[in-house]
N, CA, C, O and CB atoms as a CASP TS submission, in Angstrom:
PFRMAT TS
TARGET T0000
AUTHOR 0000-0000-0000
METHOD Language model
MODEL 1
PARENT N/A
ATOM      1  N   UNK     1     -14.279  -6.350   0.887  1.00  0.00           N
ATOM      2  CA  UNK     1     -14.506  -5.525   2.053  1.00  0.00           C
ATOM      3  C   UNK     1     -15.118  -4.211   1.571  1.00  0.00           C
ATOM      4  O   UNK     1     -14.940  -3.785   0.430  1.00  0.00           O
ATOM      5  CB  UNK     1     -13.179  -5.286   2.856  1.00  0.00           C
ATOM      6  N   UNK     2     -15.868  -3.576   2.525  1.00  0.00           N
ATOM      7  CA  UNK     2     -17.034  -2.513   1.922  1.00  0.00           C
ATOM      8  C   UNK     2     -17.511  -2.755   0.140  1.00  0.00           C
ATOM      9  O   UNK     2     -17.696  -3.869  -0.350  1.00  0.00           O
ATOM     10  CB  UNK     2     -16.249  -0.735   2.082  1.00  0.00           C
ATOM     11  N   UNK     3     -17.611  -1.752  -0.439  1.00  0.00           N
ATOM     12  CA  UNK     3     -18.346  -1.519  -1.494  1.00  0.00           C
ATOM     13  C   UNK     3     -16.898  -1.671  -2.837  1.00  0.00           C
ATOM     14  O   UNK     3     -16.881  -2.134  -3.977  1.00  0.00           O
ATOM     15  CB  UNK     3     -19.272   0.162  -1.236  1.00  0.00           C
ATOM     16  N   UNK     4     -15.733  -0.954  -1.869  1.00  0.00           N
ATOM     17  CA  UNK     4     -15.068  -0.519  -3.134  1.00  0.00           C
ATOM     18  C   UNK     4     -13.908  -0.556  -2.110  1.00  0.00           C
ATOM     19  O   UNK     4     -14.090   0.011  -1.033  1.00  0.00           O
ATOM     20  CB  UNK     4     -15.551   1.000  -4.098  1.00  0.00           C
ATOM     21  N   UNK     5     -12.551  -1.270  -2.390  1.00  0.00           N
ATOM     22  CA  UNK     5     -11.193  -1.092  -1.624  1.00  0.00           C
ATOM     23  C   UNK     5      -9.894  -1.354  -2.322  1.00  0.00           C
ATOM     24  O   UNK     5      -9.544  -2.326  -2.990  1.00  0.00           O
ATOM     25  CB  UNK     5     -11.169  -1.981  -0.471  1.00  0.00           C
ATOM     26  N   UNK     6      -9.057   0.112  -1.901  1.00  0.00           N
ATOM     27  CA  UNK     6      -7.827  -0.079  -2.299  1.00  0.00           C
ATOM     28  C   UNK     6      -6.600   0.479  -1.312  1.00  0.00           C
ATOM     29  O   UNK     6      -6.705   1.398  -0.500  1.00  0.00           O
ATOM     30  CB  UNK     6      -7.810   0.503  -3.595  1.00  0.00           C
ATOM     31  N   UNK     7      -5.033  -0.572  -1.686  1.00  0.00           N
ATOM     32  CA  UNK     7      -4.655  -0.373  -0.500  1.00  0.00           C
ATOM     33  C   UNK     7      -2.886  -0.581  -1.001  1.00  0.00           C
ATOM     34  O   UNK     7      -2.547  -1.610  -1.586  1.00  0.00           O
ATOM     35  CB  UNK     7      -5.482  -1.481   0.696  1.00  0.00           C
ATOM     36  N   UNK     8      -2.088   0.296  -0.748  1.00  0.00           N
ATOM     37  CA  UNK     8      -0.963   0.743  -1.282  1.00  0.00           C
ATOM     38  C   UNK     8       0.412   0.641  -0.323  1.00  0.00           C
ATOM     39  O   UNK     8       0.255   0.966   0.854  1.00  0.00           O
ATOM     40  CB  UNK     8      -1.286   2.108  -1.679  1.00  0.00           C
ATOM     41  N   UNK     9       1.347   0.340  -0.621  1.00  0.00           N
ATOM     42  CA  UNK     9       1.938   0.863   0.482  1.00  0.00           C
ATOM     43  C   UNK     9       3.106   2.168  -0.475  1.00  0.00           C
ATOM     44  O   UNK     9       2.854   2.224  -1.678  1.00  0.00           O
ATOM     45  CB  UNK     9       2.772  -0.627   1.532  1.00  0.00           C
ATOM     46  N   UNK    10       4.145   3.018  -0.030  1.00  0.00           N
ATOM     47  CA  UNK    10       4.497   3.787   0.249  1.00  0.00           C
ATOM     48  C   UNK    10       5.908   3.303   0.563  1.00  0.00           C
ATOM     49  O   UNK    10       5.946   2.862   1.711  1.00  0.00           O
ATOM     50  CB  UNK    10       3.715   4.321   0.968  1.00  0.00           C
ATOM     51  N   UNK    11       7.609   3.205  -0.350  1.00  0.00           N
ATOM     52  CA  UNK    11       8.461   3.141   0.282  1.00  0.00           C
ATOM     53  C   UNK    11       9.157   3.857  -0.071  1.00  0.00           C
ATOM     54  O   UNK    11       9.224   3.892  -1.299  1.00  0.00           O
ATOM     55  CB  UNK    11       8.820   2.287   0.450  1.00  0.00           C
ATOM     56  N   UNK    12      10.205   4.977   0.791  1.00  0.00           N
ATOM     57  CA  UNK    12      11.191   5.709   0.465  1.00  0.00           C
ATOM     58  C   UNK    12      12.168   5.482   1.509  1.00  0.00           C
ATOM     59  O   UNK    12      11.780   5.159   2.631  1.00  0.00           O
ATOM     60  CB  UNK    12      10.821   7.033   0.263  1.00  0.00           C
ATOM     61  N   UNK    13      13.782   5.664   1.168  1.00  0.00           N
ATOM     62  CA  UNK    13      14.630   5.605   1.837  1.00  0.00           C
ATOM     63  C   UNK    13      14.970   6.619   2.667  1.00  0.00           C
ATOM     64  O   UNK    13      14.189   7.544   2.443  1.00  0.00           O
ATOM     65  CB  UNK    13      15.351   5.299   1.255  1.00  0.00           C
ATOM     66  N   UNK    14      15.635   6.869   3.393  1.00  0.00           N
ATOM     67  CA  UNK    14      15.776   7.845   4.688  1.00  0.00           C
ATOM     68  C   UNK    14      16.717   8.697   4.090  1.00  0.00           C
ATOM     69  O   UNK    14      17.348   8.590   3.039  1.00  0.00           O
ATOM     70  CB  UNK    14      16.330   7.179   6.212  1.00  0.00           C
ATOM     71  N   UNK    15      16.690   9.660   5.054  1.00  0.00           N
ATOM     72  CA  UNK    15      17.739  10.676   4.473  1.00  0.00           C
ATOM     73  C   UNK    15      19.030  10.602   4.147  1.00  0.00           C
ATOM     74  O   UNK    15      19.661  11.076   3.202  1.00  0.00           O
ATOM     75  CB  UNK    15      17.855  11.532   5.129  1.00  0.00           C
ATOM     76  N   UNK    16      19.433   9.735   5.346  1.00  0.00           N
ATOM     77  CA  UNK    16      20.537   9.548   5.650  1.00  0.00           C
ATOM     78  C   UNK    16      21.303   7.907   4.755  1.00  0.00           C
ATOM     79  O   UNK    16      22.452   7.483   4.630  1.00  0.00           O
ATOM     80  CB  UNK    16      20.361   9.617   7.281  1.00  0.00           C
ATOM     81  N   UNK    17      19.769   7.353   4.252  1.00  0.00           N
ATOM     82  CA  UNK    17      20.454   6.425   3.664  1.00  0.00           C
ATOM     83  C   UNK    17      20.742   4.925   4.580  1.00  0.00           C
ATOM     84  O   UNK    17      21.262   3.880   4.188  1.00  0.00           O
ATOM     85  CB  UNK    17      21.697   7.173   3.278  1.00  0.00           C
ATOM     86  N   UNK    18      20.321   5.194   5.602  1.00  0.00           N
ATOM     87  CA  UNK    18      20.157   4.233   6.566  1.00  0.00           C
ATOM     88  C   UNK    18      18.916   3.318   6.505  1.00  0.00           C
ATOM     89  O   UNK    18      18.640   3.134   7.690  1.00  0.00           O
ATOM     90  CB  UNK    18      20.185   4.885   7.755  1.00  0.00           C
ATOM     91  N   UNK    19      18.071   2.684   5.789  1.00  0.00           N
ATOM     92  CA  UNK    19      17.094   2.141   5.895  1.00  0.00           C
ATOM     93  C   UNK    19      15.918   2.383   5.222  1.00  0.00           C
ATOM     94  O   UNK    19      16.179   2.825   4.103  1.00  0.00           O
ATOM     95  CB  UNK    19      16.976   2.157   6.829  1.00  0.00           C
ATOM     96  N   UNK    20      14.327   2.250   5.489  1.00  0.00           N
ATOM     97  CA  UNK    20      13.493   2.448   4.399  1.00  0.00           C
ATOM     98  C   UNK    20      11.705   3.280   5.321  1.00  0.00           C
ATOM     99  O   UNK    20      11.278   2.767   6.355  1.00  0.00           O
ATOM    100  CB  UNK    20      13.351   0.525   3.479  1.00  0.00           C
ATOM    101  N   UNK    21      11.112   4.294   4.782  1.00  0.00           N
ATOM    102  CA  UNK    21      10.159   4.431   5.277  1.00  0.00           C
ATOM    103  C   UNK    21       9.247   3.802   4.634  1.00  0.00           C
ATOM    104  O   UNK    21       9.252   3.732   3.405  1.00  0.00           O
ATOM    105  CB  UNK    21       9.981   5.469   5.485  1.00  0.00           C
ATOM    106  N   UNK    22       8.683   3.465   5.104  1.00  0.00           N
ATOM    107  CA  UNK    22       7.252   2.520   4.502  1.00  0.00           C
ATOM    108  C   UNK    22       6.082   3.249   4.739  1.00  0.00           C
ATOM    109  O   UNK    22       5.957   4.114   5.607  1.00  0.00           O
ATOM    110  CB  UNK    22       6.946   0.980   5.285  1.00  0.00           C
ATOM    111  N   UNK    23       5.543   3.016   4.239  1.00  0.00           N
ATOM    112  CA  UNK    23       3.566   3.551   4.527  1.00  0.00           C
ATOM    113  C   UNK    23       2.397   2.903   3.841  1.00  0.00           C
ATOM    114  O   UNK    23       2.201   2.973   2.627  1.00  0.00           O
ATOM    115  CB  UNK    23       3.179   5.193   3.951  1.00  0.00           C
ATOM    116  N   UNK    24       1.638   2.270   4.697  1.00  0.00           N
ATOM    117  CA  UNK    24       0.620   1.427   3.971  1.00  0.00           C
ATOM    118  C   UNK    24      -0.658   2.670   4.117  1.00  0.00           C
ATOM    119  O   UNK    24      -0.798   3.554   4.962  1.00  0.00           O
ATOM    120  CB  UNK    24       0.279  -0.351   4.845  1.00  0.00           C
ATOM    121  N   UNK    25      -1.300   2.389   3.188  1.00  0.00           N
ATOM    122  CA  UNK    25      -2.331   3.091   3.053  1.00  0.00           C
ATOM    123  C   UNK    25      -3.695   2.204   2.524  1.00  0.00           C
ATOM    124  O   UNK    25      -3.785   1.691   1.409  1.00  0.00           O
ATOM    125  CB  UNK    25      -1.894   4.180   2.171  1.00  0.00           C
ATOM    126  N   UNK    26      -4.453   2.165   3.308  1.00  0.00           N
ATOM    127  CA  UNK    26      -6.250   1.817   2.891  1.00  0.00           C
ATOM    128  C   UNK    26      -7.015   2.339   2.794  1.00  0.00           C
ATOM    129  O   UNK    26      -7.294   2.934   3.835  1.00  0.00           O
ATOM    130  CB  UNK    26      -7.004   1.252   3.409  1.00  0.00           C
ATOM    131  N   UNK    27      -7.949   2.590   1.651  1.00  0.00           N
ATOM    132  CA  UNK    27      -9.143   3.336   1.493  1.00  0.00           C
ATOM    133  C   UNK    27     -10.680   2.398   0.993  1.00  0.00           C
ATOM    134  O   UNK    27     -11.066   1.979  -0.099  1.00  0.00           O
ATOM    135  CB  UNK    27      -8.687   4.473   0.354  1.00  0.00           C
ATOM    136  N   UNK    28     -11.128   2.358   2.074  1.00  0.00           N
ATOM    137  CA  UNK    28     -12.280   1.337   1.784  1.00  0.00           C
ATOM    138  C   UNK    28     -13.911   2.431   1.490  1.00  0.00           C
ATOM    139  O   UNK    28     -14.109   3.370   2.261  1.00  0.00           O
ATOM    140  CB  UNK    28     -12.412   0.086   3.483  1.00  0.00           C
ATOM    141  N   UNK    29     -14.293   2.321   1.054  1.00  0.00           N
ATOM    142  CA  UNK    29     -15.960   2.945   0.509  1.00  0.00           C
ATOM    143  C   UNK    29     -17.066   1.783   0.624  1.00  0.00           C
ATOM    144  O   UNK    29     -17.619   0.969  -0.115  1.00  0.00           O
ATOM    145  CB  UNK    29     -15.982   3.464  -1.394  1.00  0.00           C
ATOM    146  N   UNK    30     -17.072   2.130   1.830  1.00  0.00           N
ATOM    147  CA  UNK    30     -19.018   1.755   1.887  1.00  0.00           C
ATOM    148  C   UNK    30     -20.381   2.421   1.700  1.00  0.00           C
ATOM    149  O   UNK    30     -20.447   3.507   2.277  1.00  0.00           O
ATOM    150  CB  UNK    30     -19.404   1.439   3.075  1.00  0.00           C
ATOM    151  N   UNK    31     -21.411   2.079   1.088  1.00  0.00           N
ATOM    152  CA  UNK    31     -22.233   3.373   0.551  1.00  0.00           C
ATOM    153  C   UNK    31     -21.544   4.768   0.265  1.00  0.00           C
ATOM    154  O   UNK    31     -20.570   4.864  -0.482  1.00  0.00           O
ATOM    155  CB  UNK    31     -23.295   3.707   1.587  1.00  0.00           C
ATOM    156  N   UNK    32     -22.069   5.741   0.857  1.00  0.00           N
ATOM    157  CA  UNK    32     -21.632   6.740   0.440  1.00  0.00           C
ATOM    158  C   UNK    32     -20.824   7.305   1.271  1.00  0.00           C
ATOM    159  O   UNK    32     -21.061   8.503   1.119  1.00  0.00           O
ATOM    160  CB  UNK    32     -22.441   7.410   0.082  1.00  0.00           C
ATOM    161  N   UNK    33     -19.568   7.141   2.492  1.00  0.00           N
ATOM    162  CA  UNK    33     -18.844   6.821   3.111  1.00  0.00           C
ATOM    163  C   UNK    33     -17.414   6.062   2.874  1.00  0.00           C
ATOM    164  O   UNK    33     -17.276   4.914   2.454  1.00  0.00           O
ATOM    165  CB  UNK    33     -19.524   6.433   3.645  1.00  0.00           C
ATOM    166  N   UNK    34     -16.234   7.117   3.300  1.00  0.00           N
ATOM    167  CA  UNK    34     -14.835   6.893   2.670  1.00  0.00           C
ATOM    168  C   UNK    34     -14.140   6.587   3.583  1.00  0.00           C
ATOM    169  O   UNK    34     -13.618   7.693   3.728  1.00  0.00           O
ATOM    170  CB  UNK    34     -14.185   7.931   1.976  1.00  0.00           C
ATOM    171  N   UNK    35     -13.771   6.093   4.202  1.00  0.00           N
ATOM    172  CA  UNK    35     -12.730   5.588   5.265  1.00  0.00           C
ATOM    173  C   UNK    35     -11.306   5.219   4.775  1.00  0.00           C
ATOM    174  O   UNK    35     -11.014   4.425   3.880  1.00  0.00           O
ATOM    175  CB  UNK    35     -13.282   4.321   5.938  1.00  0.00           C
ATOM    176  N   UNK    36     -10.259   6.165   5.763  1.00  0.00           N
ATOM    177  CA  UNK    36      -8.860   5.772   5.154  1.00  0.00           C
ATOM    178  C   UNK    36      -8.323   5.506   6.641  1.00  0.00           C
ATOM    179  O   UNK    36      -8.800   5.764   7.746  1.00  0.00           O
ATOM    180  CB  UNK    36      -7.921   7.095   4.096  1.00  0.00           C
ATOM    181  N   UNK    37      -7.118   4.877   6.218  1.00  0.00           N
ATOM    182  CA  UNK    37      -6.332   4.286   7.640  1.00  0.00           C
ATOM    183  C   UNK    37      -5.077   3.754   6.844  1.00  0.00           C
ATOM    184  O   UNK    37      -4.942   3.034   5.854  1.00  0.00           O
ATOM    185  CB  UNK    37      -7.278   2.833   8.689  1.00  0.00           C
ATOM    186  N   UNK    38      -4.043   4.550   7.869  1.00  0.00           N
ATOM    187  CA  UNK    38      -2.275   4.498   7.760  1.00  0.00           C
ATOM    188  C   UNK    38      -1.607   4.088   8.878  1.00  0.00           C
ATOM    189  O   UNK    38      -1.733   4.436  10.052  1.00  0.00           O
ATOM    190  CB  UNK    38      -1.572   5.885   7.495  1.00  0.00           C
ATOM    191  N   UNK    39      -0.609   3.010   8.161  1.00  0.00           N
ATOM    192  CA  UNK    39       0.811   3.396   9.365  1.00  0.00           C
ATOM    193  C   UNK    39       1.896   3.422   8.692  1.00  0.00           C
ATOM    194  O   UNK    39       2.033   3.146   7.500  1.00  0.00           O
ATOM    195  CB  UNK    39       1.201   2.283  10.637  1.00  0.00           C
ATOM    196  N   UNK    40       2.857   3.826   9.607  1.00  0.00           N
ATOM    197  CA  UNK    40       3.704   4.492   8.937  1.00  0.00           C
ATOM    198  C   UNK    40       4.939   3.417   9.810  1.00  0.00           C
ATOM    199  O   UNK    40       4.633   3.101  10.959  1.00  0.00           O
ATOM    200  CB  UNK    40       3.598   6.364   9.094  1.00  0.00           C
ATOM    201  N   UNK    41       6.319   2.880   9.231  1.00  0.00           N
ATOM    202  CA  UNK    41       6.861   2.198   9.696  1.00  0.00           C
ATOM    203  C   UNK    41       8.214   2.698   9.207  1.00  0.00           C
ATOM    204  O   UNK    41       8.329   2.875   7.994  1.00  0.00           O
ATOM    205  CB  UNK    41       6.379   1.019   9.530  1.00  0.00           C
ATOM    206  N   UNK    42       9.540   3.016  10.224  1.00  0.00           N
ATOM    207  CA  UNK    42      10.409   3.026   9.627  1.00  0.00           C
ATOM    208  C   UNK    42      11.516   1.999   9.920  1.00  0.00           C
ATOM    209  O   UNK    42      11.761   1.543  11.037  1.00  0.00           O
ATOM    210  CB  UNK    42      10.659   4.119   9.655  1.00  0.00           C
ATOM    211  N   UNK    43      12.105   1.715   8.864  1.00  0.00           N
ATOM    212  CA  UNK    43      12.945   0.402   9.141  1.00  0.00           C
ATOM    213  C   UNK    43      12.492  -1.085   8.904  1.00  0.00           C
ATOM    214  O   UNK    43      13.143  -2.129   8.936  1.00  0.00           O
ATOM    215  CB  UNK    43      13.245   0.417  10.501  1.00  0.00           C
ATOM    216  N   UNK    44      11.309  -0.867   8.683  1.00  0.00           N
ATOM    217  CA  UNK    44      10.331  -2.337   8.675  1.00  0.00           C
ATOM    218  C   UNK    44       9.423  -2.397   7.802  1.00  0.00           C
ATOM    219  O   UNK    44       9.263  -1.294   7.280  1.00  0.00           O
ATOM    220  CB  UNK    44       9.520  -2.646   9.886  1.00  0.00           C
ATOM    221  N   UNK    45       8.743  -3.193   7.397  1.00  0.00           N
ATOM    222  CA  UNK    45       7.468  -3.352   6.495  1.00  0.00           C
ATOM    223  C   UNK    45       6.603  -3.372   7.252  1.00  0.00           C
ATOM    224  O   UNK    45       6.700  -4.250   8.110  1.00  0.00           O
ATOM    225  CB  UNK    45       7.293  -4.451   5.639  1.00  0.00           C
ATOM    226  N   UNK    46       5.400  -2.477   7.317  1.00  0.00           N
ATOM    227  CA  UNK    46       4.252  -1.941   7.314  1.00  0.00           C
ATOM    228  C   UNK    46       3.259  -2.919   6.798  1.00  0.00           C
ATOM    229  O   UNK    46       3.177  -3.250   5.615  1.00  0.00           O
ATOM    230  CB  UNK    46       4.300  -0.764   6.626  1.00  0.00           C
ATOM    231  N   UNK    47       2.460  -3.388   7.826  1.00  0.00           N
ATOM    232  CA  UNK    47       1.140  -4.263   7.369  1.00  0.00           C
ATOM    233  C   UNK    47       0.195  -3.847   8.062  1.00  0.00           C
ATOM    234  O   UNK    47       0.486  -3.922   9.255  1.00  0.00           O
ATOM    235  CB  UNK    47       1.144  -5.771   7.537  1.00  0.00           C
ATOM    236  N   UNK    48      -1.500  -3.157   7.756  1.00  0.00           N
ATOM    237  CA  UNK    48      -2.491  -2.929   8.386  1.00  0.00           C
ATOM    238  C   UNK    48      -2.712  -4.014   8.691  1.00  0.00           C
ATOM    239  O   UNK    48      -2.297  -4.921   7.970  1.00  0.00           O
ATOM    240  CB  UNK    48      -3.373  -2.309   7.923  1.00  0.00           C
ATOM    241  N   UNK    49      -3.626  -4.365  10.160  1.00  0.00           N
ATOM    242  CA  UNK    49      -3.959  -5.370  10.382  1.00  0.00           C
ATOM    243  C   UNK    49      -5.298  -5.267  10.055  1.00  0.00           C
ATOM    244  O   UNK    49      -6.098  -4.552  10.658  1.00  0.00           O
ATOM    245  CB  UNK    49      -3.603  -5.759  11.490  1.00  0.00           C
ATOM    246  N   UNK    50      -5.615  -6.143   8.878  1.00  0.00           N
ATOM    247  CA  UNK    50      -6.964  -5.888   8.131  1.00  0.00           C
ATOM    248  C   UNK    50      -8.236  -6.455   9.392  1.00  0.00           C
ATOM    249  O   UNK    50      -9.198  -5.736   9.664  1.00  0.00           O
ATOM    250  CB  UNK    50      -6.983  -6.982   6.390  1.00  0.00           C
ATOM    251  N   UNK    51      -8.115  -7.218   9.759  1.00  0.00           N
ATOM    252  CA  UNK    51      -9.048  -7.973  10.630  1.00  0.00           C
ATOM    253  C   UNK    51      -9.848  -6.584  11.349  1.00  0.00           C
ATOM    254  O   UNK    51     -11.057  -6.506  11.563  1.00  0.00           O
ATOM    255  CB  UNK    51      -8.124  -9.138  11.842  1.00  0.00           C
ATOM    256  N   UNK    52      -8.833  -5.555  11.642  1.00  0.00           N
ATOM    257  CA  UNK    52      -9.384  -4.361  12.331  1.00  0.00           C
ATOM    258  C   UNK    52     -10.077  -3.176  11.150  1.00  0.00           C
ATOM    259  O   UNK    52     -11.171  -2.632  11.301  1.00  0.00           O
ATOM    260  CB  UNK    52      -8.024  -3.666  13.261  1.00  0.00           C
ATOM    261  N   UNK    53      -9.398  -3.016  10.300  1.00  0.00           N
ATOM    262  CA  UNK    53     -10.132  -2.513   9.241  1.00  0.00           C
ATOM    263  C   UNK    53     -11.985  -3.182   8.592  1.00  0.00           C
ATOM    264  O   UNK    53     -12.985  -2.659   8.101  1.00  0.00           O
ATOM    265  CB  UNK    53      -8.943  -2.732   8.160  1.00  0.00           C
ATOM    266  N   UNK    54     -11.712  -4.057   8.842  1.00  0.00           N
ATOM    267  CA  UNK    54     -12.812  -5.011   8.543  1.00  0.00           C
ATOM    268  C   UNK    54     -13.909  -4.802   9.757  1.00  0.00           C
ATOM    269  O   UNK    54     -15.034  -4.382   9.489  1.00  0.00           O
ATOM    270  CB  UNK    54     -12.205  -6.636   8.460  1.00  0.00           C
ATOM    271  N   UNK    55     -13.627  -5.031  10.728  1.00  0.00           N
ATOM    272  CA  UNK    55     -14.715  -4.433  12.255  1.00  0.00           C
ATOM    273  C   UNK    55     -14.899  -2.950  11.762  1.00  0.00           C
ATOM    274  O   UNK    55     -16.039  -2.678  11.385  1.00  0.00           O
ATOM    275  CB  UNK    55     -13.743  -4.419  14.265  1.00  0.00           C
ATOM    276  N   UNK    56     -13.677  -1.650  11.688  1.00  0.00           N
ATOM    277  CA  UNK    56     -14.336  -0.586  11.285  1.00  0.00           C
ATOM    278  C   UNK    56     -14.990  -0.443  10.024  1.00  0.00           C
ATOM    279  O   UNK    56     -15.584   0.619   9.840  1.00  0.00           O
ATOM    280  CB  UNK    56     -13.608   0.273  11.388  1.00  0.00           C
ATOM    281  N   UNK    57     -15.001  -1.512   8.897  1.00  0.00           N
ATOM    282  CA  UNK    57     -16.041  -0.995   7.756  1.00  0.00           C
ATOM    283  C   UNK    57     -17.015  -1.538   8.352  1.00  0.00           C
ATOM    284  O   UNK    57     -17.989  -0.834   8.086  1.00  0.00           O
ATOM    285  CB  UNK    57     -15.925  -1.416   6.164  1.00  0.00           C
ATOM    286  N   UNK    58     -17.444  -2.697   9.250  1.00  0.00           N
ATOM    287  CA  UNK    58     -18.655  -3.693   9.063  1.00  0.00           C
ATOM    288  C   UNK    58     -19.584  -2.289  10.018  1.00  0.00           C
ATOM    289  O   UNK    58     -20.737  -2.098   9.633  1.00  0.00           O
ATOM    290  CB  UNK    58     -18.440  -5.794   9.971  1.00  0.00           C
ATOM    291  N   UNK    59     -19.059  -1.379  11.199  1.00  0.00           N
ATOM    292  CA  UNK    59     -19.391  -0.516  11.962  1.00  0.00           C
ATOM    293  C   UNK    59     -20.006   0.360  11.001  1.00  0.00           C
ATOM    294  O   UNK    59     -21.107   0.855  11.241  1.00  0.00           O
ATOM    295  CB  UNK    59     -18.374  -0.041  12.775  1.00  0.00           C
ATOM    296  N   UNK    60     -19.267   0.636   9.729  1.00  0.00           N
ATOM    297  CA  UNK    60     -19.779   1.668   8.851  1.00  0.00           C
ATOM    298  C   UNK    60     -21.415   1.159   8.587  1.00  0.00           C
ATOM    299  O   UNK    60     -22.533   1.602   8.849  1.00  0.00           O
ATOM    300  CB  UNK    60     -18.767   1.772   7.359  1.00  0.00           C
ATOM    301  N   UNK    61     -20.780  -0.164   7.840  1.00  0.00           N
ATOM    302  CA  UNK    61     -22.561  -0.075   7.202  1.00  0.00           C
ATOM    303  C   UNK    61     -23.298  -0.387   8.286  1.00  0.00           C
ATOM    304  O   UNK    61     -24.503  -0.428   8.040  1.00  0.00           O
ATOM    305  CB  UNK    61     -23.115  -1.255   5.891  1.00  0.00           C
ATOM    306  N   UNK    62     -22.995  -0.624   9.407  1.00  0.00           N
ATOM    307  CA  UNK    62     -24.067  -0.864  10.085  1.00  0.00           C
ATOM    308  C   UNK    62     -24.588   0.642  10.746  1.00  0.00           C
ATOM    309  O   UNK    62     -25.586   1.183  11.222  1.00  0.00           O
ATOM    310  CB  UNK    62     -23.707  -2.022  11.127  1.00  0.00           C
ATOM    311  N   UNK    63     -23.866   0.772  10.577  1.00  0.00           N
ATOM    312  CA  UNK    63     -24.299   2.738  11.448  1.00  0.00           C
ATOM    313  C   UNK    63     -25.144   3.209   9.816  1.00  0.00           C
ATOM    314  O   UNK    63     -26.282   3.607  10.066  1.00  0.00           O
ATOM    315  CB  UNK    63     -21.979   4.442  11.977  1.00  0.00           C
ATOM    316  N   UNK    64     -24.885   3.233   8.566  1.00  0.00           N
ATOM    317  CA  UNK    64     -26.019   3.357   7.330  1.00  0.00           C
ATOM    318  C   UNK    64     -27.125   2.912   7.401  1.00  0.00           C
ATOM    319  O   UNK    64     -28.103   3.647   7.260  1.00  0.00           O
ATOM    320  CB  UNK    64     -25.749   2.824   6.215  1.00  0.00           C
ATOM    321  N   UNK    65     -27.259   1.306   7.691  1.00  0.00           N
ATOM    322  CA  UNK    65     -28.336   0.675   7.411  1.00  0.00           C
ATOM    323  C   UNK    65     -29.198   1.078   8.231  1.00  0.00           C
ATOM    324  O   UNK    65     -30.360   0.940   7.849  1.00  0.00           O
ATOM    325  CB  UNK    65     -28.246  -0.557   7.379  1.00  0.00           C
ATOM    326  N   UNK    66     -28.937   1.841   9.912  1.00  0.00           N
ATOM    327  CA  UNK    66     -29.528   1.875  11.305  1.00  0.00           C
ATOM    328  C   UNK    66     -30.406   2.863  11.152  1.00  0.00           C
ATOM    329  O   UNK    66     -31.115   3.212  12.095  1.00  0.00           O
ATOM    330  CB  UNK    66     -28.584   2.127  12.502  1.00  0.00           C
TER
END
């Protein structure tokens, strides 16, 4: 997907010790163009739904190439 992609998630426990924050993180690079996109989930595991990441890079290069 784009030129160059990496994609992390993020878990720490709550303050209180009750459960887990999660955070996925994506950073995709198309040409010369950086696009990032998060969610943030508490209590649950956190999955971008790539299918949508994928429409906003394909938007990227196509708004470059235009």
């Amino acid at each position: 997907m784009g030129d160059e992609a990496l994609s992390f998630h993020l878990t720490m426990p709550l303050p209180d010790g009750d459960g887990l924050r999660d955070e996925h993180h994506v950073f995709v690079r198309t040409g010369n163009v950086t696009a990032s996109f998060q969610e943030l989930n508490v209590g649950r595991k956190t999955e971008f739904p790539l299918d949508l990441v994928k429409k906003q890079v394909d938007r990227l290069t196509s708004a470059q190439s235009g």
